[in-house]
Amino acid sequence: MTDLELVVARKETAAEGVVCLTLRRPGGEPLPPWEPGAHVDLLLADGLERQYSLCGDPGDRSALTVAVLREPESRGGSTFVHERLAEGAVLRVRGPRNNFALTGSPRYLFLAGGIGITPIVPMVAEADARGADWRLVYGGRSRASMAFADALTAKYGDRVRVLPEDETGLLPLDELLGTPEPDTAVYCCGPEPLLAAVEERCAAWGPGVLHVERFAPRDDAGAGPRESFEVELAVSGRTFTVPGDKSILEVLEDAGVPVLSSCQEGTCGTCETDVREGVPDHRDSLLTDEERAAGETMLICVSRSCGPRLVLEL
């Protein structure tokens, strides 16, 4: 995974409570390639590390663009970006990494809620460039709070429906998802209540149709017993006991085993690790049902073991 040192070339307001950062290499060298759905980790001051979706043009290798919502109950990341991060500041940036890739499909339905529009912006551009049949339904608290809404409607016309909650109410999910549509991929990003409601309605659409990205863990993430188990590292041969009150990641970090991690809540995928033996007890908010059933990888920051022992590719 690439670590970059980038400068904040531009910081501007994208909507009420949303700032847009344009990041470039200090010397202007090309940045790594990325595809729609990718995100980067911003390594901020005071040990803060936050993930933000890329919302610029993948064809522009000169800059990376992220949009950051000021969260009312910020844990420090969005407050730092809004109040302390200025143009000209230099940031360490890790990535890009993509857990929300745009699959091939003749037809797409994009659903965005609030700041969840960020990964969707390059997706609709890509779908349009492919000549696919697509539409976007975009909800938010108010029109003033909805970043990129005017630009999207100006560019794509009636393929984009902008539905501010204070004007039209919540997104009409029963209308949008009540009848499964053949050959249609559904992409959704936004707050947890929206994602949960979309998942419920898309259950009848069949496996592999719905793709979601979460900014926070599922409401039921982490549920279940917390028994101790053993973890063997296949590469080094070392074995550790993971007690009920610690994660695999915490045990490995305490032992000085170098493991990449970021969110530590099962949403970003940085700590995803291959499983050689054993059955993972998946407690993340990232892997698909198919990936969980396969049991080939797990997020060691939150997930545990269904049995007494796991062997990991570490």
mmCIF file of C-alpha atoms in Angstrom:
data_model
loop_
_atom_site.group_PDB
_atom_site.id
_atom_site.type_symbol
_atom_site.label_atom_id
_atom_site.label_comp_id
_atom_site.label_asym_id
_atom_site.label_seq_id
_atom_site.Cartn_x
_atom_site.Cartn_y
_atom_site.Cartn_z
ATOM 1 C CA MET A 1 0.000 0.000 0.000
ATOM 2 C CA THR A 2 1.364 3.406 -0.995
ATOM 3 C CA ASP A 3 2.148 6.131 1.534
ATOM 4 C CA LEU A 4 2.175 9.591 -0.036
ATOM 5 C CA GLU A 5 3.163 13.027 1.186
ATOM 6 C CA LEU A 6 0.702 15.464 -0.388
ATOM 7 C CA VAL A 7 0.013 19.162 -0.097
ATOM 8 C CA VAL A 8 -3.441 20.694 0.288
ATOM 9 C CA ALA A 9 -3.478 22.659 -2.958
ATOM 10 C CA ARG A 10 -7.041 23.912 -2.521
ATOM 11 C CA LYS A 11 -9.662 23.916 0.229
ATOM 12 C CA GLU A 12 -13.137 25.123 -0.677
ATOM 13 C CA THR A 13 -16.713 24.851 0.510
ATOM 14 C CA ALA A 14 -18.692 22.227 -1.416
ATOM 15 C CA ALA A 15 -21.958 22.597 0.532
ATOM 16 C CA GLU A 16 -23.207 23.633 3.950
ATOM 17 C CA GLY A 17 -20.910 21.816 6.376
ATOM 18 C CA VAL A 18 -18.828 20.190 3.635
ATOM 19 C CA VAL A 19 -15.314 21.159 2.519
ATOM 20 C CA CYS A 20 -13.542 19.816 -0.552
ATOM 21 C CA LEU A 21 -9.772 19.200 -0.460
ATOM 22 C CA THR A 22 -7.599 19.013 -3.572
ATOM 23 C CA LEU A 23 -4.364 17.145 -2.805
ATOM 24 C CA ARG A 24 -1.249 17.152 -5.000
ATOM 25 C CA ARG A 25 2.366 16.036 -4.809
ATOM 26 C CA PRO A 26 4.596 18.972 -3.801
ATOM 27 C CA GLY A 27 6.628 18.516 -6.975
ATOM 28 C CA GLY A 28 3.656 17.893 -9.243
ATOM 29 C CA GLU A 29 4.527 14.253 -10.033
ATOM 30 C CA PRO A 30 1.687 11.941 -11.146
ATOM 31 C CA LEU A 31 -0.335 10.277 -8.424
ATOM 32 C CA PRO A 32 -1.179 6.547 -8.274
ATOM 33 C CA PRO A 33 -4.063 5.395 -10.485
ATOM 34 C CA TRP A 34 -7.438 4.697 -8.920
ATOM 35 C CA GLU A 35 -10.938 3.643 -9.949
ATOM 36 C CA PRO A 36 -14.414 4.788 -8.863
ATOM 37 C CA GLY A 37 -15.261 3.676 -5.334
ATOM 38 C CA ALA A 38 -11.693 4.046 -4.031
ATOM 39 C CA HIS A 39 -10.795 5.850 -0.833
ATOM 40 C CA VAL A 40 -7.661 7.111 0.898
ATOM 41 C CA ASP A 41 -6.600 7.364 4.533
ATOM 42 C CA LEU A 42 -5.659 10.848 5.707
ATOM 43 C CA LEU A 43 -3.118 10.688 8.515
ATOM 44 C CA LEU A 44 -3.926 13.818 10.485
ATOM 45 C CA ALA A 45 -2.275 15.338 13.556
ATOM 46 C CA ASP A 46 -2.525 13.877 17.056
ATOM 47 C CA GLY A 47 -2.646 10.298 15.734
ATOM 48 C CA LEU A 48 -5.955 10.811 13.926
ATOM 49 C CA GLU A 49 -6.463 8.642 10.857
ATOM 50 C CA ARG A 50 -9.621 8.901 8.751
ATOM 51 C CA GLN A 51 -10.885 7.367 5.504
ATOM 52 C CA TYR A 52 -12.442 9.516 2.768
ATOM 53 C CA SER A 53 -13.797 8.480 -0.620
ATOM 54 C CA LEU A 54 -12.186 9.944 -3.719
ATOM 55 C CA CYS A 55 -14.684 12.095 -5.595
ATOM 56 C CA GLY A 56 -12.583 13.602 -8.378
ATOM 57 C CA ASP A 57 -11.717 12.407 -11.882
ATOM 58 C CA PRO A 58 -9.753 9.116 -12.027
ATOM 59 C CA GLY A 59 -8.292 10.303 -15.334
ATOM 60 C CA ASP A 60 -6.620 13.288 -13.634
ATOM 61 C CA ARG A 61 -3.365 11.909 -12.200
ATOM 62 C CA SER A 62 -2.315 15.363 -10.959
ATOM 63 C CA ALA A 63 -4.690 15.527 -7.975
ATOM 64 C CA LEU A 64 -6.801 13.572 -5.510
ATOM 65 C CA THR A 65 -10.060 15.123 -4.291
ATOM 66 C CA VAL A 66 -12.001 14.325 -1.118
ATOM 67 C CA ALA A 67 -15.030 15.976 0.468
ATOM 68 C CA VAL A 68 -15.339 16.050 4.260
ATOM 69 C CA LEU A 69 -18.564 16.552 6.196
ATOM 70 C CA ARG A 70 -18.273 18.326 9.524
ATOM 71 C CA GLU A 71 -19.788 15.786 11.916
ATOM 72 C CA PRO A 72 -21.726 17.269 14.869
ATOM 73 C CA GLU A 73 -20.299 14.555 17.127
ATOM 74 C CA SER A 74 -16.867 14.443 15.533
ATOM 75 C CA ARG A 75 -14.220 12.231 17.119
ATOM 76 C CA GLY A 76 -11.694 14.794 15.948
ATOM 77 C CA GLY A 77 -11.113 14.061 12.266
ATOM 78 C CA SER A 78 -13.686 16.293 10.598
ATOM 79 C CA THR A 79 -13.108 19.065 13.158
ATOM 80 C CA PHE A 80 -9.391 18.995 12.360
ATOM 81 C CA VAL A 81 -10.026 19.163 8.613
ATOM 82 C CA HIS A 82 -12.543 21.993 8.895
ATOM 83 C CA GLU A 83 -10.819 24.120 11.554
ATOM 84 C CA ARG A 84 -7.089 23.407 11.478
ATOM 85 C CA LEU A 85 -6.175 22.118 8.022
ATOM 86 C CA ALA A 86 -5.222 24.993 5.715
ATOM 87 C CA GLU A 87 -4.141 25.328 2.112
ATOM 88 C CA GLY A 88 -0.431 24.607 1.834
ATOM 89 C CA ALA A 89 -0.440 22.052 4.652
ATOM 90 C CA VAL A 90 1.372 18.780 3.992
ATOM 91 C CA LEU A 91 -0.410 15.510 4.805
ATOM 92 C CA ARG A 92 0.548 11.872 4.825
ATOM 93 C CA VAL A 93 -1.968 9.964 2.716
ATOM 94 C CA ARG A 94 -2.246 6.176 2.450
ATOM 95 C CA GLY A 95 -3.821 4.492 -0.563
ATOM 96 C CA PRO A 96 -5.785 4.584 -2.784
ATOM 97 C CA ARG A 97 -7.630 1.384 -1.877
ATOM 98 C CA ASN A 98 -10.941 0.160 -3.274
ATOM 99 C CA ASN A 99 -13.520 -1.901 -1.359
ATOM 100 C CA PHE A 100 -16.463 -0.512 -3.357
ATOM 101 C CA ALA A 101 -15.507 -1.167 -6.958
ATOM 102 C CA LEU A 102 -17.940 -0.582 -9.826
ATOM 103 C CA THR A 103 -18.765 -3.939 -11.397
ATOM 104 C CA GLY A 104 -19.777 -4.376 -15.010
ATOM 105 C CA SER A 105 -23.539 -4.138 -15.574
ATOM 106 C CA PRO A 106 -25.878 -2.973 -18.340
ATOM 107 C CA ARG A 107 -27.928 -1.011 -15.799
ATOM 108 C CA TYR A 108 -27.227 0.795 -12.506
ATOM 109 C CA LEU A 109 -29.313 2.331 -9.742
ATOM 110 C CA PHE A 110 -27.242 4.643 -7.542
ATOM 111 C CA LEU A 111 -28.621 5.710 -4.154
ATOM 112 C CA ALA A 112 -26.785 8.337 -2.105
ATOM 113 C CA GLY A 113 -27.556 9.857 1.258
ATOM 114 C CA GLY A 114 -25.752 13.010 2.370
ATOM 115 C CA ILE A 115 -21.968 12.780 2.208
ATOM 116 C CA GLY A 116 -22.459 9.280 0.748
ATOM 117 C CA ILE A 117 -22.541 11.027 -2.614
ATOM 118 C CA THR A 118 -18.724 11.209 -2.651
ATOM 119 C CA PRO A 119 -17.901 7.731 -4.045
ATOM 120 C CA ILE A 120 -20.967 7.873 -6.286
ATOM 121 C CA VAL A 121 -19.803 10.961 -8.243
ATOM 122 C CA PRO A 122 -17.008 9.160 -10.163
ATOM 123 C CA MET A 123 -19.206 6.067 -10.456
ATOM 124 C CA VAL A 124 -21.940 7.838 -12.409
ATOM 125 C CA ALA A 125 -19.288 9.388 -14.657
ATOM 126 C CA GLU A 126 -17.861 5.937 -15.353
ATOM 127 C CA ALA A 127 -21.289 4.380 -15.928
ATOM 128 C CA ASP A 128 -22.107 7.193 -18.329
ATOM 129 C CA ALA A 129 -18.811 6.761 -20.170
ATOM 130 C CA ARG A 130 -19.530 3.045 -20.541
ATOM 131 C CA GLY A 131 -22.861 3.838 -22.162
ATOM 132 C CA ALA A 132 -24.778 2.009 -19.429
ATOM 133 C CA ASP A 133 -28.369 2.735 -18.502
ATOM 134 C CA TRP A 134 -28.173 4.407 -15.092
ATOM 135 C CA ARG A 135 -29.968 6.713 -12.696
ATOM 136 C CA LEU A 136 -29.063 8.412 -9.433
ATOM 137 C CA VAL A 137 -31.386 9.229 -6.545
ATOM 138 C CA TYR A 138 -29.700 11.568 -4.060
ATOM 139 C CA GLY A 139 -31.171 12.508 -0.691
ATOM 140 C CA GLY A 140 -29.975 14.865 2.018
ATOM 141 C CA ARG A 141 -31.156 17.022 4.906
ATOM 142 C CA SER A 142 -31.577 20.114 2.752
ATOM 143 C CA ARG A 143 -30.584 21.285 -0.708
ATOM 144 C CA ALA A 144 -27.931 23.581 0.757
ATOM 145 C CA SER A 145 -26.248 20.633 2.509
ATOM 146 C CA MET A 146 -26.034 18.428 -0.589
ATOM 147 C CA ALA A 147 -22.569 18.607 -2.149
ATOM 148 C CA PHE A 148 -22.298 18.319 -5.952
ATOM 149 C CA ALA A 149 -26.092 18.325 -6.432
ATOM 150 C CA ASP A 150 -26.174 21.291 -8.813
ATOM 151 C CA ALA A 151 -23.210 20.037 -10.855
ATOM 152 C CA LEU A 152 -24.723 16.568 -11.217
ATOM 153 C CA THR A 153 -28.113 17.803 -12.381
ATOM 154 C CA ALA A 154 -26.508 20.320 -14.739
ATOM 155 C CA LYS A 155 -24.377 17.608 -16.331
ATOM 156 C CA TYR A 156 -26.783 14.655 -16.438
ATOM 157 C CA GLY A 157 -30.262 16.210 -16.389
ATOM 158 C CA ASP A 158 -33.191 14.018 -15.391
ATOM 159 C CA ARG A 159 -31.022 10.958 -14.830
ATOM 160 C CA VAL A 160 -30.373 12.561 -11.439
ATOM 161 C CA ARG A 161 -33.156 13.057 -8.863
ATOM 162 C CA VAL A 162 -32.211 15.373 -5.996
ATOM 163 C CA LEU A 163 -34.617 14.874 -3.076
ATOM 164 C CA PRO A 164 -33.892 17.076 -0.039
ATOM 165 C CA GLU A 165 -35.638 15.716 3.050
ATOM 166 C CA ASP A 166 -36.998 19.121 4.095
ATOM 167 C CA GLU A 167 -38.762 19.383 0.713
ATOM 168 C CA THR A 168 -39.764 15.817 -0.209
ATOM 169 C CA GLY A 169 -39.264 13.642 2.884
ATOM 170 C CA LEU A 170 -37.176 10.477 3.036
ATOM 171 C CA LEU A 171 -36.101 8.689 -0.128
ATOM 172 C CA PRO A 172 -39.027 6.679 -1.620
ATOM 173 C CA LEU A 173 -37.331 3.305 -1.217
ATOM 174 C CA ASP A 174 -40.497 1.262 -1.675
ATOM 175 C CA GLU A 175 -41.022 2.951 -5.039
ATOM 176 C CA LEU A 176 -37.392 2.533 -6.041
ATOM 177 C CA LEU A 177 -36.764 -0.996 -4.764
ATOM 178 C CA GLY A 178 -40.212 -2.569 -4.415
ATOM 179 C CA THR A 179 -39.903 -4.518 -7.667
ATOM 180 C CA PRO A 180 -36.587 -6.197 -8.566
ATOM 181 C CA GLU A 181 -35.215 -4.994 -11.883
ATOM 182 C CA PRO A 182 -33.331 -7.498 -14.057
ATOM 183 C CA ASP A 183 -29.673 -6.902 -14.940
ATOM 184 C CA THR A 184 -29.444 -3.969 -12.516
ATOM 185 C CA ALA A 185 -26.631 -3.349 -10.022
ATOM 186 C CA VAL A 186 -27.622 -1.243 -7.005
ATOM 187 C CA TYR A 187 -24.970 0.941 -5.383
ATOM 188 C CA CYS A 188 -25.710 2.721 -2.107
ATOM 189 C CA CYS A 189 -23.665 4.872 0.262
ATOM 190 C CA GLY A 190 -24.885 6.981 3.140
ATOM 191 C CA PRO A 191 -25.913 6.834 6.817
ATOM 192 C CA GLU A 192 -26.621 3.507 8.492
ATOM 193 C CA PRO A 193 -30.446 3.841 8.590
ATOM 194 C CA LEU A 194 -30.492 4.283 4.803
ATOM 195 C CA LEU A 195 -28.157 1.348 4.214
ATOM 196 C CA ALA A 196 -30.146 -0.941 6.505
ATOM 197 C CA ALA A 197 -33.414 0.021 4.794
ATOM 198 C CA VAL A 198 -31.928 -0.553 1.336
ATOM 199 C CA GLU A 199 -30.475 -3.927 2.371
ATOM 200 C CA GLU A 200 -33.873 -5.020 3.654
ATOM 201 C CA ARG A 201 -35.646 -4.096 0.424
ATOM 202 C CA CYS A 202 -32.943 -5.537 -1.836
ATOM 203 C CA ALA A 203 -33.074 -8.960 -0.181
ATOM 204 C CA ALA A 204 -35.552 -10.038 -2.854
ATOM 205 C CA TRP A 205 -33.317 -8.832 -5.691
ATOM 206 C CA GLY A 206 -30.940 -11.784 -5.372
ATOM 207 C CA PRO A 207 -27.302 -12.182 -4.317
ATOM 208 C CA GLY A 208 -24.611 -9.885 -5.642
ATOM 209 C CA VAL A 209 -26.993 -7.152 -6.786
ATOM 210 C CA LEU A 210 -26.538 -4.700 -3.908
ATOM 211 C CA HIS A 211 -23.218 -2.995 -3.195
ATOM 212 C CA VAL A 212 -22.894 -0.732 -0.159
ATOM 213 C CA GLU A 213 -20.178 1.252 1.552
ATOM 214 C CA ARG A 214 -20.356 2.195 5.198
ATOM 215 C CA PHE A 215 -18.701 5.107 6.988
ATOM 216 C CA ALA A 216 -19.551 3.559 10.384
ATOM 217 C CA PRO A 217 -20.075 -0.003 11.675
ATOM 218 C CA ARG A 218 -23.400 -1.783 11.345
ATOM 219 C CA ASP A 219 -25.671 -1.392 14.359
ATOM 220 C CA ASP A 220 -25.265 -5.102 15.175
ATOM 221 C CA ALA A 221 -21.524 -5.268 14.436
ATOM 222 C CA GLY A 222 -19.528 -6.966 17.162
ATOM 223 C CA ALA A 223 -22.503 -8.873 18.550
ATOM 224 C CA GLY A 224 -21.946 -12.398 19.822
ATOM 225 C CA PRO A 225 -19.902 -14.235 22.461
ATOM 226 C CA ARG A 226 -16.283 -13.324 23.002
ATOM 227 C CA GLU A 227 -14.541 -16.609 23.760
ATOM 228 C CA SER A 228 -10.760 -16.932 23.746
ATOM 229 C CA PHE A 229 -9.041 -18.756 20.863
ATOM 230 C CA GLU A 230 -5.610 -19.322 19.364
ATOM 231 C CA VAL A 231 -4.148 -17.635 16.307
ATOM 232 C CA GLU A 232 -1.154 -19.072 14.472
ATOM 233 C CA LEU A 233 0.812 -16.906 12.053
ATOM 234 C CA ALA A 234 1.640 -19.110 9.056
ATOM 235 C CA VAL A 235 4.697 -17.160 7.918
ATOM 236 C CA SER A 236 6.486 -16.843 11.263
ATOM 237 C CA GLY A 237 5.009 -19.893 12.988
ATOM 238 C CA ARG A 238 4.235 -17.872 16.114
ATOM 239 C CA THR A 239 1.067 -18.667 18.087
ATOM 240 C CA PHE A 240 -0.933 -16.306 20.285
ATOM 241 C CA THR A 241 -3.948 -16.601 22.554
ATOM 242 C CA VAL A 242 -6.655 -14.033 21.879
ATOM 243 C CA PRO A 243 -8.626 -13.458 25.090
ATOM 244 C CA GLY A 244 -12.273 -12.454 25.145
ATOM 245 C CA ASP A 245 -11.511 -8.831 25.957
ATOM 246 C CA LYS A 246 -9.042 -8.237 23.088
ATOM 247 C CA SER A 247 -9.086 -8.384 19.287
ATOM 248 C CA ILE A 248 -6.617 -10.296 17.135
ATOM 249 C CA LEU A 249 -5.192 -6.966 16.036
ATOM 250 C CA GLU A 250 -4.632 -5.796 19.613
ATOM 251 C CA VAL A 251 -2.878 -9.034 20.553
ATOM 252 C CA LEU A 252 -0.564 -8.837 17.531
ATOM 253 C CA GLU A 253 0.215 -5.166 18.119
ATOM 254 C CA ASP A 254 1.016 -5.884 21.780
ATOM 255 C CA ALA A 255 3.456 -8.567 20.601
ATOM 256 C CA GLY A 256 5.152 -6.193 18.168
ATOM 257 C CA VAL A 257 3.882 -7.944 15.023
ATOM 258 C CA PRO A 258 3.721 -5.333 12.209
ATOM 259 C CA VAL A 259 0.150 -5.215 10.884
ATOM 260 C CA LEU A 260 -1.435 -2.386 8.919
ATOM 261 C CA SER A 261 -4.662 -1.031 10.396
ATOM 262 C CA SER A 262 -6.675 2.153 10.288
ATOM 263 C CA CYS A 263 -10.314 2.425 11.413
ATOM 264 C CA GLN A 264 -10.183 -0.467 13.929
ATOM 265 C CA GLU A 265 -13.953 -0.829 13.671
ATOM 266 C CA GLY A 266 -14.334 -3.127 10.669
ATOM 267 C CA THR A 267 -15.235 -0.651 7.942
ATOM 268 C CA CYS A 268 -12.095 0.313 5.986
ATOM 269 C CA GLY A 269 -10.469 -3.016 5.081
ATOM 270 C CA THR A 270 -6.885 -1.998 5.890
ATOM 271 C CA CYS A 271 -6.339 -4.986 8.195
ATOM 272 C CA GLU A 272 -7.976 -7.578 5.898
ATOM 273 C CA THR A 273 -5.948 -10.776 6.265
ATOM 274 C CA ASP A 274 -5.969 -14.106 4.411
ATOM 275 C CA VAL A 275 -7.161 -17.137 6.400
ATOM 276 C CA ARG A 276 -5.319 -20.429 5.861
ATOM 277 C CA GLU A 277 -7.171 -22.607 8.365
ATOM 278 C CA GLY A 278 -10.190 -22.245 10.614
ATOM 279 C CA VAL A 279 -13.555 -20.539 10.310
ATOM 280 C CA PRO A 280 -13.709 -16.781 10.959
ATOM 281 C CA ASP A 281 -16.504 -15.272 13.037
ATOM 282 C CA HIS A 282 -17.086 -12.227 10.837
ATOM 283 C CA ARG A 283 -18.082 -9.113 12.795
ATOM 284 C CA ASP A 284 -17.070 -6.486 10.248
ATOM 285 C CA SER A 285 -19.236 -4.068 8.272
ATOM 286 C CA LEU A 286 -17.378 -4.467 4.976
ATOM 287 C CA LEU A 287 -17.266 -7.992 3.535
ATOM 288 C CA THR A 288 -20.107 -9.229 1.349
ATOM 289 C CA ASP A 289 -22.201 -12.269 2.271
ATOM 290 C CA GLU A 290 -20.352 -14.222 -0.419
ATOM 291 C CA GLU A 291 -16.942 -13.227 0.988
ATOM 292 C CA ARG A 292 -18.028 -14.151 4.501
ATOM 293 C CA ALA A 293 -19.294 -17.548 3.361
ATOM 294 C CA ALA A 294 -16.012 -18.235 1.545
ATOM 295 C CA GLY A 295 -14.065 -17.540 4.746
ATOM 296 C CA GLU A 296 -10.868 -16.814 2.832
ATOM 297 C CA THR A 297 -10.202 -13.436 4.455
ATOM 298 C CA MET A 298 -11.178 -11.600 7.638
ATOM 299 C CA LEU A 299 -10.829 -8.192 9.270
ATOM 300 C CA ILE A 300 -8.721 -8.871 12.321
ATOM 301 C CA CYS A 301 -9.599 -5.590 14.054
ATOM 302 C CA VAL A 302 -13.082 -6.869 14.967
ATOM 303 C CA SER A 303 -13.679 -10.414 13.735
ATOM 304 C CA ARG A 304 -13.017 -13.496 15.826
ATOM 305 C CA SER A 305 -13.004 -17.293 15.439
ATOM 306 C CA CYS A 306 -15.874 -19.781 15.305
ATOM 307 C CA GLY A 307 -13.543 -22.482 16.599
ATOM 308 C CA PRO A 308 -10.581 -22.847 18.924
ATOM 309 C CA ARG A 309 -7.925 -21.986 16.324
ATOM 310 C CA LEU A 310 -7.231 -19.863 13.249
ATOM 311 C CA VAL A 311 -4.161 -19.886 10.979
ATOM 312 C CA LEU A 312 -3.564 -16.523 9.306
ATOM 313 C CA GLU A 313 -1.325 -15.550 6.379
ATOM 314 C CA LEU A 314 0.968 -13.382 8.522
#
